């Protein structure tokens, strides 16, 4: 259902852009208008700008907003990648790349069946718990779902260690989603890694092929598919480590090897808005451009003499609403007895007044009439019922019955819009 809704929204967005005459990525890049980001932005309100993404692709550079946070210093950096079978809720391969000050190595935890899964999870937690000051980096929410699944499957004795791991996790995708724009068409790790010159040894190394290799190993029990999976997981961890290094260089304003990094605020400062007549080669176009620019009417320009400009200077003709008009007819509605028990001992509680616009049909035409109603809400001293006398317009309606009938008649009989 979520996938179908996303496809529908994407098609609606494409149709909207096509109606505006935008059919290519290059055309979409010209629609980006750099705006100043607010200082405090809620995480739920962060959205990704497709126009800025198109600008990054067309100019082949990385764009970034000012990031409020940096990577926390840690003695040990752990890059986590998990492979699993979503249809069976089975995590068969856990891979970590551990980077310390002296070494950088990879370690995997392979589960041949679901019987080995819990033991590998415990071994994974024990390996992570060996380090004191560490930070775990992953890409996407799949690894977070894996850690939460460990909490449900293991006992209470591992809950403290798992909570500590969850607190020290950092999702690189959420960090760059609305802040950093690589010149790629999607935010997948494979495409961004190719952009920063990291390549996989297997040509068709994708998550879908990983599921296929696991099924082939399950059916044929050949080690070549197991080696492919472990190599694929290892290279995912290494790609994650390189991406984290690139992001650190971007945060520190360091130059990258191939791509140029630009800040969006520089685009804002370089943008110059002016009313300069465009130069053209043809004299006819020069005459057209000259006619396109004109002096604004003097009566539309006002000098600000005080903090607030008088409303009648900007809008000399005030809008007339029927509520401000003088009533054509005044009707006072009173009650002499209770509507429930017909008791004549009724007391007015508070006053009511309403102005209603209606139509009056004559032999020569139709005209507008504004009726002012005055009445009170009464309470019966015998039965205690509160009521408004009949004849006062109900349901807070400000339109008369004849006007409503005329509108419905025009809508159904003469096919007029509302």
Coordinates of C-alpha atoms in Angstrom, one line a residue:
X1 CA 0.0 0.0 0.0
X2 CA 2.8 2.4 0.8
X3 CA 4.6 1.6 -2.5
X4 CA 1.4 2.2 -4.5
X5 CA 0.7 5.5 -2.8
X6 CA 4.3 6.7 -3.4
X7 CA 4.0 5.8 -7.1
X8 CA 0.7 7.7 -7.3
X9 CA 2.2 10.8 -5.7
X10 CA 5.2 10.6 -8.1
X11 CA 2.9 10.4 -11.1
X12 CA 0.9 13.4 -9.9
X13 CA 4.1 15.4 -9.3
X14 CA 5.3 14.5 -12.9
X15 CA 2.0 15.5 -14.4
X16 CA 2.1 18.8 -12.5
X17 CA 5.6 19.5 -13.8
X18 CA 4.7 18.5 -17.3
X19 CA 1.8 21.0 -17.3
X20 CA 4.3 23.7 -16.4
X21 CA 6.4 22.6 -19.4
X22 CA 9.1 20.8 -17.5
X23 CA 10.1 17.5 -19.0
X24 CA 13.8 17.0 -18.3
X25 CA 16.1 17.1 -15.3
X26 CA 18.0 20.1 -16.8
X27 CA 14.7 22.1 -17.0
X28 CA 13.8 21.1 -13.4
X29 CA 17.2 22.4 -12.2
X30 CA 16.4 25.9 -13.3
X31 CA 13.3 26.0 -11.0
X32 CA 15.3 25.8 -7.8
X33 CA 15.0 28.9 -5.7
X34 CA 17.4 29.0 -2.8
X35 CA 15.7 29.9 0.4
X36 CA 17.1 30.5 3.8
X37 CA 16.6 27.6 6.1
X38 CA 15.2 28.3 9.5
X39 CA 17.5 27.9 12.5
X40 CA 15.3 25.4 14.3
X41 CA 13.8 22.8 12.0
X42 CA 11.8 19.8 13.3
X43 CA 13.0 16.5 12.0
X44 CA 9.6 15.5 10.8
X45 CA 9.4 18.7 8.6
X46 CA 12.6 18.0 6.8
X47 CA 11.9 17.4 3.1
X48 CA 14.2 16.8 0.2
X49 CA 14.2 19.3 -2.7
X50 CA 14.0 17.5 -6.0
X51 CA 14.8 20.8 -7.8
X52 CA 18.2 21.1 -5.9
X53 CA 18.8 17.4 -6.7
X54 CA 18.3 18.2 -10.4
X55 CA 20.7 21.2 -10.1
X56 CA 23.3 18.9 -8.5
X57 CA 23.0 16.4 -11.4
X58 CA 23.1 19.1 -14.1
X59 CA 26.2 20.8 -12.6
X60 CA 27.8 17.6 -11.3
X61 CA 28.6 19.0 -7.9
X62 CA 27.6 18.4 -4.3
X63 CA 25.3 20.9 -2.7
X64 CA 24.8 21.1 1.0
X65 CA 23.0 23.2 3.6
X66 CA 24.6 24.3 6.9
X67 CA 24.6 21.2 9.1
X68 CA 24.0 21.8 12.8
X69 CA 25.7 18.6 14.0
X70 CA 29.0 16.9 13.3
X71 CA 30.2 13.3 13.9
X72 CA 31.0 12.7 17.5
X73 CA 34.5 11.7 18.3
X74 CA 34.9 8.0 19.0
X75 CA 38.0 5.8 19.3
X76 CA 36.3 2.9 17.5
X77 CA 34.1 3.2 14.4
X78 CA 31.9 0.2 13.5
X79 CA 30.2 0.0 10.2
X80 CA 27.2 -2.3 10.3
X81 CA 25.4 -4.0 7.4
X82 CA 22.8 -6.8 7.8
X83 CA 21.5 -9.2 5.1
X84 CA 18.2 -11.0 5.6
X85 CA 15.1 -12.5 4.1
X86 CA 12.2 -10.2 4.8
X87 CA 9.5 -12.7 3.9
X88 CA 10.8 -15.1 6.6
X89 CA 11.9 -12.4 9.2
X90 CA 15.3 -14.1 9.1
X91 CA 18.7 -12.3 9.4
X92 CA 21.3 -14.7 8.1
X93 CA 24.4 -12.5 7.8
X94 CA 25.7 -9.8 10.1
X95 CA 28.7 -7.9 8.9
X96 CA 30.8 -5.3 10.7
X97 CA 33.9 -3.4 9.7
X98 CA 35.8 -2.2 12.8
X99 CA 38.1 0.7 12.4
X100 CA 40.4 1.6 15.3
X101 CA 43.5 3.8 15.6
X102 CA 45.7 0.9 14.7
X103 CA 43.7 -1.5 12.5
X104 CA 40.7 -1.9 10.1
X105 CA 39.2 -5.3 9.8
X106 CA 36.0 -7.1 8.8
X107 CA 34.1 -9.7 10.7
X108 CA 30.9 -11.6 9.7
X109 CA 28.4 -13.8 11.5
X110 CA 26.8 -16.4 9.2
X111 CA 23.6 -18.3 10.0
X112 CA 22.9 -21.4 7.9
X113 CA 19.5 -21.7 9.4
X114 CA 17.2 -20.1 12.0
X115 CA 18.7 -22.3 14.7
X116 CA 22.0 -20.5 14.3
X117 CA 20.5 -17.0 14.3
X118 CA 20.2 -16.4 18.0
X119 CA 23.7 -17.6 18.7
X120 CA 25.1 -15.3 16.1
X121 CA 23.1 -12.4 17.6
X122 CA 24.6 -13.1 21.0
X123 CA 28.1 -13.3 19.5
X124 CA 27.5 -10.0 17.7
X125 CA 26.5 -8.3 20.9
X126 CA 29.6 -9.7 22.7
X127 CA 31.9 -8.5 20.0
X128 CA 30.5 -4.9 20.1
X129 CA 30.6 -4.9 23.9
X130 CA 34.3 -5.5 23.8
X131 CA 34.8 -1.8 22.9
X132 CA 34.2 1.1 25.3
X133 CA 34.1 4.3 23.2
X134 CA 32.6 3.3 19.9
X135 CA 30.1 4.6 17.3
X136 CA 28.1 2.4 14.9
X137 CA 27.3 3.7 11.4
X138 CA 24.6 2.2 9.2
X139 CA 22.6 3.2 6.1
X140 CA 18.9 3.1 6.3
X141 CA 16.4 1.8 8.8
X142 CA 16.9 -1.9 8.1
X143 CA 19.7 -2.2 10.6
X144 CA 17.7 -0.4 13.3
X145 CA 14.8 -2.9 12.7
X146 CA 17.4 -5.7 13.1
X147 CA 18.5 -4.4 16.5
X148 CA 14.9 -4.0 17.7
X149 CA 14.2 -7.6 16.6
X150 CA 17.2 -8.7 18.7
X151 CA 15.5 -7.1 21.7
X152 CA 12.4 -9.1 21.1
X153 CA 14.2 -12.4 20.5
X154 CA 16.8 -12.3 23.3
X155 CA 16.2 -12.3 27.0
X156 CA 16.4 -9.5 29.6
X157 CA 20.1 -10.1 30.3
X158 CA 21.0 -8.5 26.9
X159 CA 18.6 -5.6 27.0
X160 CA 21.1 -3.1 28.6
X161 CA 23.8 -3.9 25.9
X162 CA 21.3 -3.6 23.1
X163 CA 20.0 -0.3 24.4
X164 CA 23.6 1.0 24.5
X165 CA 24.1 -0.1 20.9
X166 CA 20.9 1.6 19.8
X167 CA 22.0 4.9 21.5
X168 CA 25.3 4.9 19.7
X169 CA 23.9 4.2 16.2
X170 CA 24.1 6.8 13.5
X171 CA 22.0 6.5 10.3
X172 CA 24.0 8.2 7.5
X173 CA 20.9 8.3 5.2
X174 CA 18.9 10.4 7.6
X175 CA 21.9 12.8 8.0
X176 CA 22.3 13.5 4.3
X177 CA 18.6 13.1 3.2
X178 CA 17.7 16.8 3.4
X179 CA 21.1 18.3 3.9
X180 CA 23.5 16.9 1.3
X181 CA 22.7 16.4 -2.4
X182 CA 25.0 14.2 -4.4
X183 CA 24.8 14.3 -8.3
X184 CA 22.8 11.0 -8.4
X185 CA 19.3 10.0 -9.2
X186 CA 18.5 8.2 -5.9
X187 CA 19.8 8.0 -2.4
X188 CA 20.8 4.4 -2.5
X189 CA 24.2 3.4 -1.1
X190 CA 25.2 1.8 -4.4
X191 CA 24.6 4.9 -6.5
X192 CA 26.2 7.3 -4.0
X193 CA 29.2 4.9 -3.6
X194 CA 29.7 4.9 -7.4
X195 CA 29.7 8.7 -7.3
X196 CA 32.6 8.7 -4.8
X197 CA 34.6 6.2 -6.8
X198 CA 33.8 3.0 -4.9
X199 CA 32.9 -0.1 -7.0
X200 CA 31.7 -3.6 -6.1
X201 CA 33.7 -6.6 -7.4
X202 CA 30.4 -8.3 -8.5
X203 CA 28.7 -6.5 -11.4
X204 CA 25.1 -7.3 -10.3
X205 CA 25.6 -6.6 -6.5
X206 CA 22.2 -5.5 -5.4
X207 CA 19.9 -6.4 -2.5
X208 CA 17.6 -8.3 -4.8
X209 CA 20.5 -10.4 -6.1
X210 CA 21.6 -11.1 -2.5
X211 CA 18.2 -12.7 -1.9
X212 CA 18.7 -14.8 -5.1
X213 CA 22.2 -15.9 -4.0
X214 CA 20.8 -17.0 -0.6
X215 CA 18.1 -19.0 -2.2
X216 CA 20.6 -20.7 -4.6
X217 CA 22.9 -21.5 -1.6
X218 CA 19.9 -22.9 0.3
X219 CA 18.9 -25.2 -2.7
X220 CA 22.3 -26.2 -4.1
X221 CA 24.5 -25.8 -1.0
X222 CA 27.4 -24.4 -3.1
X223 CA 30.1 -22.4 -1.4
X224 CA 30.4 -20.0 -4.3
X225 CA 27.1 -18.3 -3.4
X226 CA 28.1 -18.0 0.2
X227 CA 31.3 -16.4 -0.7
X228 CA 29.5 -14.0 -3.0
X229 CA 27.2 -13.0 -0.1
X230 CA 30.0 -12.5 2.4
X231 CA 32.0 -10.5 -0.2
X232 CA 28.9 -8.4 -1.0
X233 CA 28.3 -7.7 2.7
X234 CA 32.0 -6.8 3.3
X235 CA 32.0 -4.3 0.4
X236 CA 28.8 -2.7 1.7
X237 CA 30.6 -2.1 5.0
X238 CA 33.7 -0.7 3.2
X239 CA 31.4 1.6 1.0
X240 CA 29.8 2.8 4.2
X241 CA 33.2 3.6 5.7
X242 CA 34.2 5.6 2.6
X243 CA 30.9 7.5 2.6
X244 CA 31.4 8.4 6.2
X245 CA 34.9 9.7 5.4
X246 CA 33.6 11.8 2.5
X247 CA 30.9 13.3 4.8
X248 CA 33.5 14.1 7.3
X249 CA 35.5 16.0 4.7
X250 CA 32.4 17.8 3.6
X251 CA 31.7 18.9 7.2
X252 CA 35.3 20.0 7.6
X253 CA 35.3 22.0 4.3
X254 CA 38.0 19.8 2.9
X255 CA 38.4 19.3 -0.8
X256 CA 37.3 16.1 -2.4
X257 CA 39.2 14.3 -5.2
X258 CA 36.7 14.6 -8.0
X259 CA 33.6 16.5 -7.0
X260 CA 33.2 20.1 -6.0
X261 CA 31.2 21.0 -2.9
X262 CA 29.0 24.1 -2.9
X263 CA 26.8 25.6 -0.1
X264 CA 23.3 26.7 -0.8
X265 CA 23.8 29.9 1.1
X266 CA 26.4 30.9 -1.5
X267 CA 23.8 30.5 -4.2
X268 CA 21.5 32.9 -2.2
X269 CA 24.3 35.5 -1.9
X270 CA 25.3 35.3 -5.6
X271 CA 21.7 35.7 -6.9
X272 CA 21.2 39.2 -8.2
X273 CA 17.7 40.5 -8.9
X274 CA 17.5 43.5 -11.2
X275 CA 15.4 45.0 -13.9
X276 CA 18.1 45.1 -16.6
X277 CA 16.8 45.0 -20.2
X278 CA 18.2 41.9 -21.9
X279 CA 20.6 42.6 -24.8
X280 CA 19.6 40.9 -28.1
X281 CA 21.1 40.5 -31.5
X282 CA 18.0 41.3 -33.6
X283 CA 16.7 44.9 -33.5
X284 CA 13.1 43.6 -33.5
X285 CA 13.8 41.8 -30.2
X286 CA 15.4 44.8 -28.8
X287 CA 12.3 46.9 -29.5
X288 CA 10.1 44.1 -27.9
X289 CA 12.3 44.1 -24.8
X290 CA 12.1 47.9 -24.6
X291 CA 8.3 47.7 -24.7
X292 CA 8.2 45.0 -22.0
X293 CA 9.7 47.3 -19.4
X294 CA 7.6 50.3 -18.4
X295 CA 7.3 52.9 -15.7
X296 CA 4.9 51.9 -13.0
X297 CA 1.9 54.1 -12.6
X298 CA 2.6 56.9 -10.1
X299 CA -0.7 56.5 -8.4
X300 CA 0.2 52.9 -7.5
X301 CA 3.5 54.0 -5.7
X302 CA 3.2 55.4 -2.2
X303 CA 5.9 56.7 0.1
X304 CA 5.7 55.3 3.6
X305 CA 5.1 58.3 5.9
X306 CA 4.6 56.2 9.0
X307 CA 4.9 52.6 10.1
X308 CA 1.5 51.6 8.7
X309 CA 0.3 52.7 5.3
X310 CA -3.3 53.9 5.2
X311 CA -5.5 51.2 3.8
X312 CA -7.4 53.6 1.5
X313 CA -4.2 54.7 -0.2
X314 CA -3.4 51.1 -1.3
X315 CA -7.0 50.1 -2.0
X316 CA -9.0 53.3 -2.8
X317 CA -12.2 51.2 -3.3
X318 CA -13.1 49.3 -0.2
X319 CA -14.7 45.9 -0.6
X320 CA -18.3 46.0 0.4
X321 CA -19.6 43.0 2.3
X322 CA -23.4 42.6 2.9
X323 CA -22.7 42.4 6.7
X324 CA -21.5 46.1 6.5
X325 CA -24.4 47.3 4.4
X326 CA -27.5 49.0 5.8
X327 CA -30.4 46.5 6.2
X328 CA -33.3 46.9 3.8
X329 CA -35.8 45.3 6.2
X330 CA -35.8 44.8 10.0
X331 CA -37.8 41.9 11.5
X332 CA -38.2 41.4 15.3
X333 CA -39.2 37.9 16.4
X334 CA -40.8 37.4 19.8
X335 CA -42.2 34.5 21.7
X336 CA -45.4 34.6 23.9
X337 CA -45.5 31.0 25.1
X338 CA -43.3 27.9 25.4
X339 CA -43.1 25.7 22.4
X340 CA -43.0 22.5 24.5
X341 CA -45.7 23.1 27.1
X342 CA -47.5 26.2 25.8
X343 CA -46.8 28.0 29.1
X344 CA -46.9 31.7 28.9
X345 CA -44.3 32.3 31.6
X346 CA -41.2 32.6 29.5
X347 CA -38.1 34.7 30.2
X348 CA -35.6 36.0 27.7
X349 CA -32.0 34.8 28.5
X350 CA -29.9 36.7 26.0
X351 CA -30.4 38.6 22.8
X352 CA -29.8 37.4 19.3
X353 CA -29.3 39.2 16.0
X354 CA -28.4 38.1 12.5
X355 CA -28.2 39.8 9.1
X356 CA -29.4 37.7 6.2
X357 CA -29.0 38.3 2.4
X358 CA -31.8 37.2 0.2
X359 CA -33.5 37.8 -3.2
X360 CA -36.8 39.4 -4.0
X361 CA -38.5 38.4 -7.3
X362 CA -40.7 40.9 -9.0
X363 CA -42.5 41.1 -12.3
X364 CA -39.7 43.1 -13.8
X365 CA -36.7 41.2 -12.4
X366 CA -34.8 40.3 -9.2
X367 CA -33.0 42.4 -6.6
X368 CA -31.0 41.9 -3.4
X369 CA -32.5 42.5 0.0
X370 CA -30.7 42.5 3.3
X371 CA -32.9 41.5 6.3
X372 CA -31.9 42.3 9.9
X373 CA -33.4 39.8 12.4
X374 CA -33.7 40.6 16.1
X375 CA -34.8 38.1 18.7
X376 CA -34.0 36.5 22.0
X377 CA -33.4 33.0 23.4
X378 CA -36.1 32.2 25.9
X379 CA -36.4 29.8 28.8
X380 CA -39.6 28.4 30.1
X381 CA -40.2 28.9 33.9
X382 CA -42.3 25.8 34.1
X383 CA -40.4 23.0 32.2
X384 CA -37.0 24.8 31.9
X385 CA -36.8 24.4 28.1
X386 CA -34.5 26.8 26.2
X387 CA -35.7 27.7 22.7
X388 CA -35.5 30.3 20.0
X389 CA -38.9 31.4 18.5
X390 CA -39.9 30.2 15.1
X391 CA -39.2 32.8 12.4
X392 CA -35.6 33.4 13.4
X393 CA -33.1 31.9 10.8
X394 CA -31.8 28.6 12.1
X395 CA -28.3 26.9 11.9
X396 CA -26.4 30.2 11.7
X397 CA -27.5 30.6 8.1
X398 CA -26.8 34.0 6.5
X399 CA -28.4 33.2 3.2
X400 CA -32.1 33.4 2.6
X401 CA -34.3 30.6 1.3
X402 CA -35.0 32.3 -2.1
X403 CA -31.4 32.9 -2.8
X404 CA -30.6 29.2 -2.0
X405 CA -33.4 28.0 -4.3
X406 CA -32.2 30.3 -7.1
X407 CA -28.6 29.0 -6.9
X408 CA -29.7 25.4 -6.9
X409 CA -32.0 26.1 -9.9
X410 CA -29.2 27.7 -11.9
X411 CA -26.8 24.9 -11.0
X412 CA -29.1 21.9 -12.0
X413 CA -31.2 23.4 -14.8
X414 CA -28.8 25.8 -16.5
X415 CA -25.6 23.9 -15.6
X416 CA -24.0 27.0 -13.9
X417 CA -21.1 26.5 -11.5
X418 CA -21.3 27.5 -7.9

